[in-house]
mmCIF file of C-alpha atoms and ligand atoms in Angstrom:
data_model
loop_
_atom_site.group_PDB
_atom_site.id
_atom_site.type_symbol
_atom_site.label_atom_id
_atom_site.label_comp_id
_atom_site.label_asym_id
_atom_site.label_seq_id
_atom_site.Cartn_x
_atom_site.Cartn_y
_atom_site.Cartn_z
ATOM 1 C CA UNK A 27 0.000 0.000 0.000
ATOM 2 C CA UNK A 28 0.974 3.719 -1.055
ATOM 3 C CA UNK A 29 1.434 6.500 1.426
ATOM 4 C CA UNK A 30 0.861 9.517 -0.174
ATOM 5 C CA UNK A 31 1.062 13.165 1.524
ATOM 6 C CA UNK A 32 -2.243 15.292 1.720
ATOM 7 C CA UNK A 33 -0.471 18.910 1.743
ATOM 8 C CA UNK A 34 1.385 21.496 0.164
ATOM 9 C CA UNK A 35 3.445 22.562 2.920
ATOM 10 C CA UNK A 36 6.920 21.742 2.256
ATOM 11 C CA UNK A 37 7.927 21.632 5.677
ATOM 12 C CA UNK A 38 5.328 18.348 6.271
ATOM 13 C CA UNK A 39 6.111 16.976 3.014
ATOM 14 C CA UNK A 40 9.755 16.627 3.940
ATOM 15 C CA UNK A 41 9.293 15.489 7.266
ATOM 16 C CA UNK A 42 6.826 12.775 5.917
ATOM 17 C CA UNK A 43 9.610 12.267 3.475
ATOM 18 C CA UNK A 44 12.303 11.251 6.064
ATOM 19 C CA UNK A 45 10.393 8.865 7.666
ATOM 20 C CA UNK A 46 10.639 6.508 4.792
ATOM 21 C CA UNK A 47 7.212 6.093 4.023
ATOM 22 C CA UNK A 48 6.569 8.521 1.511
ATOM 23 C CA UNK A 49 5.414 7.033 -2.136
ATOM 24 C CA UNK A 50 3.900 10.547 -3.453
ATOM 25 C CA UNK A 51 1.889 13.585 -2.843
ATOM 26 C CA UNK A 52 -1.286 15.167 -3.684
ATOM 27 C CA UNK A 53 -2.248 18.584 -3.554
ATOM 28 C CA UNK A 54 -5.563 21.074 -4.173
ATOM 29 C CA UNK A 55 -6.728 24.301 -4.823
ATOM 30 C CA UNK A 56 -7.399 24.900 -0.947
ATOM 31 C CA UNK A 57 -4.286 22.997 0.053
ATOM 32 C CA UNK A 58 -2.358 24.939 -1.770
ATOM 33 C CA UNK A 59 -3.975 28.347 -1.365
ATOM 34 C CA UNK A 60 -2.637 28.174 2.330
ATOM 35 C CA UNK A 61 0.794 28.897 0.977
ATOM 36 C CA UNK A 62 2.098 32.006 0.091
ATOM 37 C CA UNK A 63 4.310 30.698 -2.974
ATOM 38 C CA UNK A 64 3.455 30.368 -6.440
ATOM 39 C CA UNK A 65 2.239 27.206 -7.076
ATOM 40 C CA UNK A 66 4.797 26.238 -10.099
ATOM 41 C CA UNK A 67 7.449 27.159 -7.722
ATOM 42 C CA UNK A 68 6.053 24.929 -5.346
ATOM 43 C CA UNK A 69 5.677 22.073 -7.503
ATOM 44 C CA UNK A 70 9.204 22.075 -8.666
ATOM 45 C CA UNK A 71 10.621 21.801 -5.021
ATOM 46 C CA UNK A 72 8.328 19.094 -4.241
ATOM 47 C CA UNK A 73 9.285 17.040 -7.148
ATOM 48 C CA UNK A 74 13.244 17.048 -6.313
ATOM 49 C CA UNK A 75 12.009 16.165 -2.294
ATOM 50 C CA UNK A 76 9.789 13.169 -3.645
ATOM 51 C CA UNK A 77 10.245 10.527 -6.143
ATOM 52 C CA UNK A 78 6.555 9.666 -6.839
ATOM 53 C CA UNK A 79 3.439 10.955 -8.289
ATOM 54 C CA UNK A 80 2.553 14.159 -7.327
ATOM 55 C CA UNK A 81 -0.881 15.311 -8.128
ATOM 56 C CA UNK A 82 -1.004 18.467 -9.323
ATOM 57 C CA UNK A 83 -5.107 19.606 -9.797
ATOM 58 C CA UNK A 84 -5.924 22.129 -13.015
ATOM 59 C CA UNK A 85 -8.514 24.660 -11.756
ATOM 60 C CA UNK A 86 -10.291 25.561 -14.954
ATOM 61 C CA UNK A 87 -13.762 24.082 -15.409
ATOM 62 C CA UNK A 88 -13.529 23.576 -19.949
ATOM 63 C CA UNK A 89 -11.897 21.422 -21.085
ATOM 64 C CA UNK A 90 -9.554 23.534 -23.564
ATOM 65 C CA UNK A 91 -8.814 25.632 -19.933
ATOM 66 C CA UNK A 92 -7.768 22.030 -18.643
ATOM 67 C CA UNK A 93 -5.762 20.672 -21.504
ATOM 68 C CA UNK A 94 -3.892 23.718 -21.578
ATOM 69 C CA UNK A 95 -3.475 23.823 -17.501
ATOM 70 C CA UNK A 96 -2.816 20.211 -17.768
ATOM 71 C CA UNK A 97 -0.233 20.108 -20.655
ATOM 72 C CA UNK A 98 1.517 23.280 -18.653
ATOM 73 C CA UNK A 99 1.563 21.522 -15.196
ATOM 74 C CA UNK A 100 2.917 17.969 -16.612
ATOM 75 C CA UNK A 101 5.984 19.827 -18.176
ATOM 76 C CA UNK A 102 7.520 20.567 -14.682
ATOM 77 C CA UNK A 103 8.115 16.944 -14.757
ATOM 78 C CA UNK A 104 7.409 13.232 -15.551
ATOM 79 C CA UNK A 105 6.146 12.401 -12.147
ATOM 80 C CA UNK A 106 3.475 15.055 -12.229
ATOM 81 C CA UNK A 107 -0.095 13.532 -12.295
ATOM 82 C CA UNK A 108 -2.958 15.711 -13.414
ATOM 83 C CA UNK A 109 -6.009 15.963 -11.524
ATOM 84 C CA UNK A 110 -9.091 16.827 -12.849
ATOM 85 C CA UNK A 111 -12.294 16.646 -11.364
ATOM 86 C CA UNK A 112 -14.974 14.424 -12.199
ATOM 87 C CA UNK A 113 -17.332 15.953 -14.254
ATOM 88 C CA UNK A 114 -17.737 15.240 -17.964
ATOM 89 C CA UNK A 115 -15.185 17.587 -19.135
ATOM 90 C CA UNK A 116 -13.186 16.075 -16.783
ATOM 91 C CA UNK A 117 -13.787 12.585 -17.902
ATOM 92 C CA UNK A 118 -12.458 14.145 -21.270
ATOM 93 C CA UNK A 119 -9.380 15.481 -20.281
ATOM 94 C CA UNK A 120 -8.919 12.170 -18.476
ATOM 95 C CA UNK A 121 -9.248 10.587 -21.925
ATOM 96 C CA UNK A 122 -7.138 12.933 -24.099
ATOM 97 C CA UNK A 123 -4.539 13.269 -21.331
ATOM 98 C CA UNK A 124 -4.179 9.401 -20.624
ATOM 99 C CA UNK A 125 -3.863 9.024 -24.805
ATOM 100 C CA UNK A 126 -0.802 10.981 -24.509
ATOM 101 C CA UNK A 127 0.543 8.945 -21.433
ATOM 102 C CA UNK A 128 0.301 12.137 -18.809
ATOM 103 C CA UNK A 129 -1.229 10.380 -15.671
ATOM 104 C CA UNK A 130 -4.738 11.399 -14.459
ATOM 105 C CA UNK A 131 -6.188 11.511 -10.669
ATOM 106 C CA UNK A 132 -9.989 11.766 -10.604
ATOM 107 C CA UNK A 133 -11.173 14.015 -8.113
ATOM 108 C CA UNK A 134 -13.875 14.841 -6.319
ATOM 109 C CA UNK A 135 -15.038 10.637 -6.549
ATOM 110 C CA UNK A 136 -18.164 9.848 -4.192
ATOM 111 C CA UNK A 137 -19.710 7.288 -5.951
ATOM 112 C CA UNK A 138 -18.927 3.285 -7.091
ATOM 113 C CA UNK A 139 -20.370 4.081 -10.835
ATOM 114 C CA UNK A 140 -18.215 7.774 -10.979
ATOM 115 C CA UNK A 141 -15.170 5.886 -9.935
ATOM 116 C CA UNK A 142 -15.768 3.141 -12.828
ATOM 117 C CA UNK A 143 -16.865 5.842 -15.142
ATOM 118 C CA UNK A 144 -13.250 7.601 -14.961
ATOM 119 C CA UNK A 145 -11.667 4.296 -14.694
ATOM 120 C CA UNK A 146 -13.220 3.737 -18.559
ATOM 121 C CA UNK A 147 -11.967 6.775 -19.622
ATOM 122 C CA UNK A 148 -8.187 6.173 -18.479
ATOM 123 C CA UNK A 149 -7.762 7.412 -14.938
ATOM 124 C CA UNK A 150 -4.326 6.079 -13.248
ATOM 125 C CA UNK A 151 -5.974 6.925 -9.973
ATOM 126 C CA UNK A 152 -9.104 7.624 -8.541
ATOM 127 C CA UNK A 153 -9.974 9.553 -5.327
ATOM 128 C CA UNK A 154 -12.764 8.650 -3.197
ATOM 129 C CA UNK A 155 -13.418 11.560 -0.622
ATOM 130 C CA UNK A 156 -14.318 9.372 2.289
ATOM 131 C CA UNK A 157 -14.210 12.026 4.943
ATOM 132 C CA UNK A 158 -16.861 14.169 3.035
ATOM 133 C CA UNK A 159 -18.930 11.329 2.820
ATOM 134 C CA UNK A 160 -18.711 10.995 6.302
ATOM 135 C CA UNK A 161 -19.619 14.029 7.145
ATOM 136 C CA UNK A 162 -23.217 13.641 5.954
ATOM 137 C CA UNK A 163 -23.864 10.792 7.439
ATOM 138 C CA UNK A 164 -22.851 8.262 4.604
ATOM 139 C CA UNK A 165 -20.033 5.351 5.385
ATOM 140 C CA UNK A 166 -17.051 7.225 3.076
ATOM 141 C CA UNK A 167 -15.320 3.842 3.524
ATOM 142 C CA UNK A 168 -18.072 1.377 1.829
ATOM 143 C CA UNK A 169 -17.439 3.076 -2.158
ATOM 144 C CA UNK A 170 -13.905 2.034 -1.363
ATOM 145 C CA UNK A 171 -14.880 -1.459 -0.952
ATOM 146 C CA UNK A 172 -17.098 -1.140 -3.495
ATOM 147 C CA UNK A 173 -14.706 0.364 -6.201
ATOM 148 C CA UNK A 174 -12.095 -2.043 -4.988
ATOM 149 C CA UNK A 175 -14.215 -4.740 -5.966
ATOM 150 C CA UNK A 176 -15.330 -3.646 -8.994
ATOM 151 C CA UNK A 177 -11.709 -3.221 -10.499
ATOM 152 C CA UNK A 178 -10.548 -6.282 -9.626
ATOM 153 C CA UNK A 179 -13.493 -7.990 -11.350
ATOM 154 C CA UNK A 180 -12.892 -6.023 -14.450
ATOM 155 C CA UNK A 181 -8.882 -5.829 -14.040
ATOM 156 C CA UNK A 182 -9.224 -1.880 -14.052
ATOM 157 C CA UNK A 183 -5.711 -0.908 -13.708
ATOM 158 C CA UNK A 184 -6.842 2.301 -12.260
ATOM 159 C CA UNK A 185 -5.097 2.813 -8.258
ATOM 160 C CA UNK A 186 -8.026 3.454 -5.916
ATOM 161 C CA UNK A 187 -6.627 6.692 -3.838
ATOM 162 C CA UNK A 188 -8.420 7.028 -0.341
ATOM 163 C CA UNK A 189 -8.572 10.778 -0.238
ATOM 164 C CA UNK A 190 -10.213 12.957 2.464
ATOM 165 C CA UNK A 191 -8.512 10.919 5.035
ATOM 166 C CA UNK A 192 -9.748 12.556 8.868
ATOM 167 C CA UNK A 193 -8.203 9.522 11.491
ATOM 168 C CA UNK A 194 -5.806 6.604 11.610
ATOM 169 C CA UNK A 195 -8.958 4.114 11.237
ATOM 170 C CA UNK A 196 -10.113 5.625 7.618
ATOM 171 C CA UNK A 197 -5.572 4.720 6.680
ATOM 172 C CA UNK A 198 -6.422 0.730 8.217
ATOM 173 C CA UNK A 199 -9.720 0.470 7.176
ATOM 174 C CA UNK A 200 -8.233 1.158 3.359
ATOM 175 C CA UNK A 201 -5.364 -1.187 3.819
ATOM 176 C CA UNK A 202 -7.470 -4.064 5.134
ATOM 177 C CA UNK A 203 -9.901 -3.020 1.924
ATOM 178 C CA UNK A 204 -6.829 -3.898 -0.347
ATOM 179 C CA UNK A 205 -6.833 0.447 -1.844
ATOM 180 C CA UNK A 206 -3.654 0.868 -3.566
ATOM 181 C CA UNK A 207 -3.053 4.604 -1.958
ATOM 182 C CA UNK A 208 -3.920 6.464 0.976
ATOM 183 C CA UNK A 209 -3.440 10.069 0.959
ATOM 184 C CA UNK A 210 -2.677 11.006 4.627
ATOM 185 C CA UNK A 211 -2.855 14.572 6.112
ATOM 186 C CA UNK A 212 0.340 15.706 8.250
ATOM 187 C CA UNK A 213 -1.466 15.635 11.821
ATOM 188 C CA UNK A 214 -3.148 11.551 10.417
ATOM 189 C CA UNK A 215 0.446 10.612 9.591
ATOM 190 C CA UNK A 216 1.936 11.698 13.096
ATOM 191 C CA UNK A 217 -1.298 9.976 14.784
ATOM 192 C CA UNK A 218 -0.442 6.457 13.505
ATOM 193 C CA UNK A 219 2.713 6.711 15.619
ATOM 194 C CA UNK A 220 1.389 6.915 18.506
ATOM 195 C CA UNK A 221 0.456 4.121 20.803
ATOM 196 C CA UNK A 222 0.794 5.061 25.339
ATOM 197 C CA UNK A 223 2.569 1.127 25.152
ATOM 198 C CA UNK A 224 5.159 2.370 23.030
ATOM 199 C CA UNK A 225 5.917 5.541 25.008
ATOM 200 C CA UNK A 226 5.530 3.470 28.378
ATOM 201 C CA UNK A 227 8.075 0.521 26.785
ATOM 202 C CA UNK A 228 11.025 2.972 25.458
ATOM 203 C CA UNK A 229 10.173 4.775 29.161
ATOM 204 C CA UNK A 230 11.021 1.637 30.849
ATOM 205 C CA UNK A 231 13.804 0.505 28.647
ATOM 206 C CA UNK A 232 15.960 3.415 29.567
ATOM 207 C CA UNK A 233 14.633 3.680 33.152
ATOM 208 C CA UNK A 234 16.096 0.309 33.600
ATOM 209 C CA UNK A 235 19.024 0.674 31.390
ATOM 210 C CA UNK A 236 19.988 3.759 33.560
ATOM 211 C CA UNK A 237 19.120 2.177 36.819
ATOM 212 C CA UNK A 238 21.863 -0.614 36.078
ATOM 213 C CA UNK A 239 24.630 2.022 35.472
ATOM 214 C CA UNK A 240 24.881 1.037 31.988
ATOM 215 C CA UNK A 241 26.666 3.097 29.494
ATOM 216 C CA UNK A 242 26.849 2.912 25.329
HETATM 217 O O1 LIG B 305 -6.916 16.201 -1.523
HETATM 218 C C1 LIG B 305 -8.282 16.021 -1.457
HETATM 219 C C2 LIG B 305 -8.843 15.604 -0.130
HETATM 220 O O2 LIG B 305 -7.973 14.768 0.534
HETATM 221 C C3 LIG B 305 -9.468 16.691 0.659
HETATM 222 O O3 LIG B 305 -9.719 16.346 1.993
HETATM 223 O O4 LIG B 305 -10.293 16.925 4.332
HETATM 224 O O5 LIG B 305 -10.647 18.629 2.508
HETATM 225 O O6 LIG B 305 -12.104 16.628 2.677
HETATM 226 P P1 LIG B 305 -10.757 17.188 2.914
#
């Protein structure tokens, strides 16, 4: 399973990065409105501090607007992935883009059938917004299960990305659901290290390695 980063803040990203668990990156128009840089800019420091897809999301709502977002964004480098939202001239973009073998995330995913849909038309990923679905009362993780099982019946090559991600259960949840990416805010990421018997067993470790009079 991929862990992706949900941010644009550089200072996350790289932190994320040393850990060693860092596979990619996806960013948005909010995400990235929180930072005062240029988003170009931005994009071309992530790119040398990640070797992995980094989603990169065109903001105009036609598709020439897209293409021409799209084409612009994908130049910065090979490991840019475009992503578009799901709407029909999205689905197009996804199908002219994906003909000229620039990688497409489909946004904005909260339905089984939308996720096939842009799967048809040539989407490397996909991006269920479980969170949002949460939020109004509907179980965000069941379309993963549900999209899951739907590519593997039909061999879809498409990488279901859990997006939205709120809590450490929505990151297991996907990885016992067999979804190819999760893409994990900052404060998730630092969540799933925690555990009080951890903290209590390197406490008593070093209590007891001191106690003895032990040295390195
Ligand atoms: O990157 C898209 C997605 O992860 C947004 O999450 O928390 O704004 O619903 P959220």
């Amino acid at each position: 399973m991929k862990f992706f980063i949900d941010t644009a803040n550089i200072e996350q990203i790289k932190a994320a990065a040393s850990w060693g668990v860092l596979d990619g990156v996806t960013t948005n128009p909010s995400l990235v409105a929180k930072e005062s840089r240029d988003y170009k800019e931005l994009l071309n420091q992530i790119v040398e501090i990640v070797d992995g897809p980094i989603s990169a999301e065109v903001v105009s709502e036609e598709v020439d607007g897209m293409l021409r977002e799209a084409r612009d964004l994908a130049g910065i480098h090979s490991n840019i992935v475009i992503k578009v939202p799901f709407t029909p001239d999205g689905l197009r973009v996804t199908k002219t883009l994906s003909g000229e073998g620039i990688g497409v995330n489909v946004t904005l995913i909260f339905s089984p059938l939308q996720a096939l849909m842009a799967a048809k038309a040539g989407a490397r990923f996909v991006s269920p917004f479980v969170g949002r679905l949460d939020d109004i009362s509907h179980q965000g993780m069941d379309i993963v299960n549900d999209i899951v099982t739907i590519y593997d019946n039909y061999i879809f090559e498409t990488e279901v990305l859990v997006a939205s991600v709120r809590h450490p259960l929505h990151v297991l949840e996907a990885a016992l659901m067999g979804a190819d990416v999760a893409t994990i805010p900052f404060k998730v990421l630092k969540q799933m290290f925690k555990h009080p018997l951890t903290d209590i067993g390197i406490e008593k470790f070093l209590a007891d390695w001191r106690n003895a009079g032990k040295k390195m």
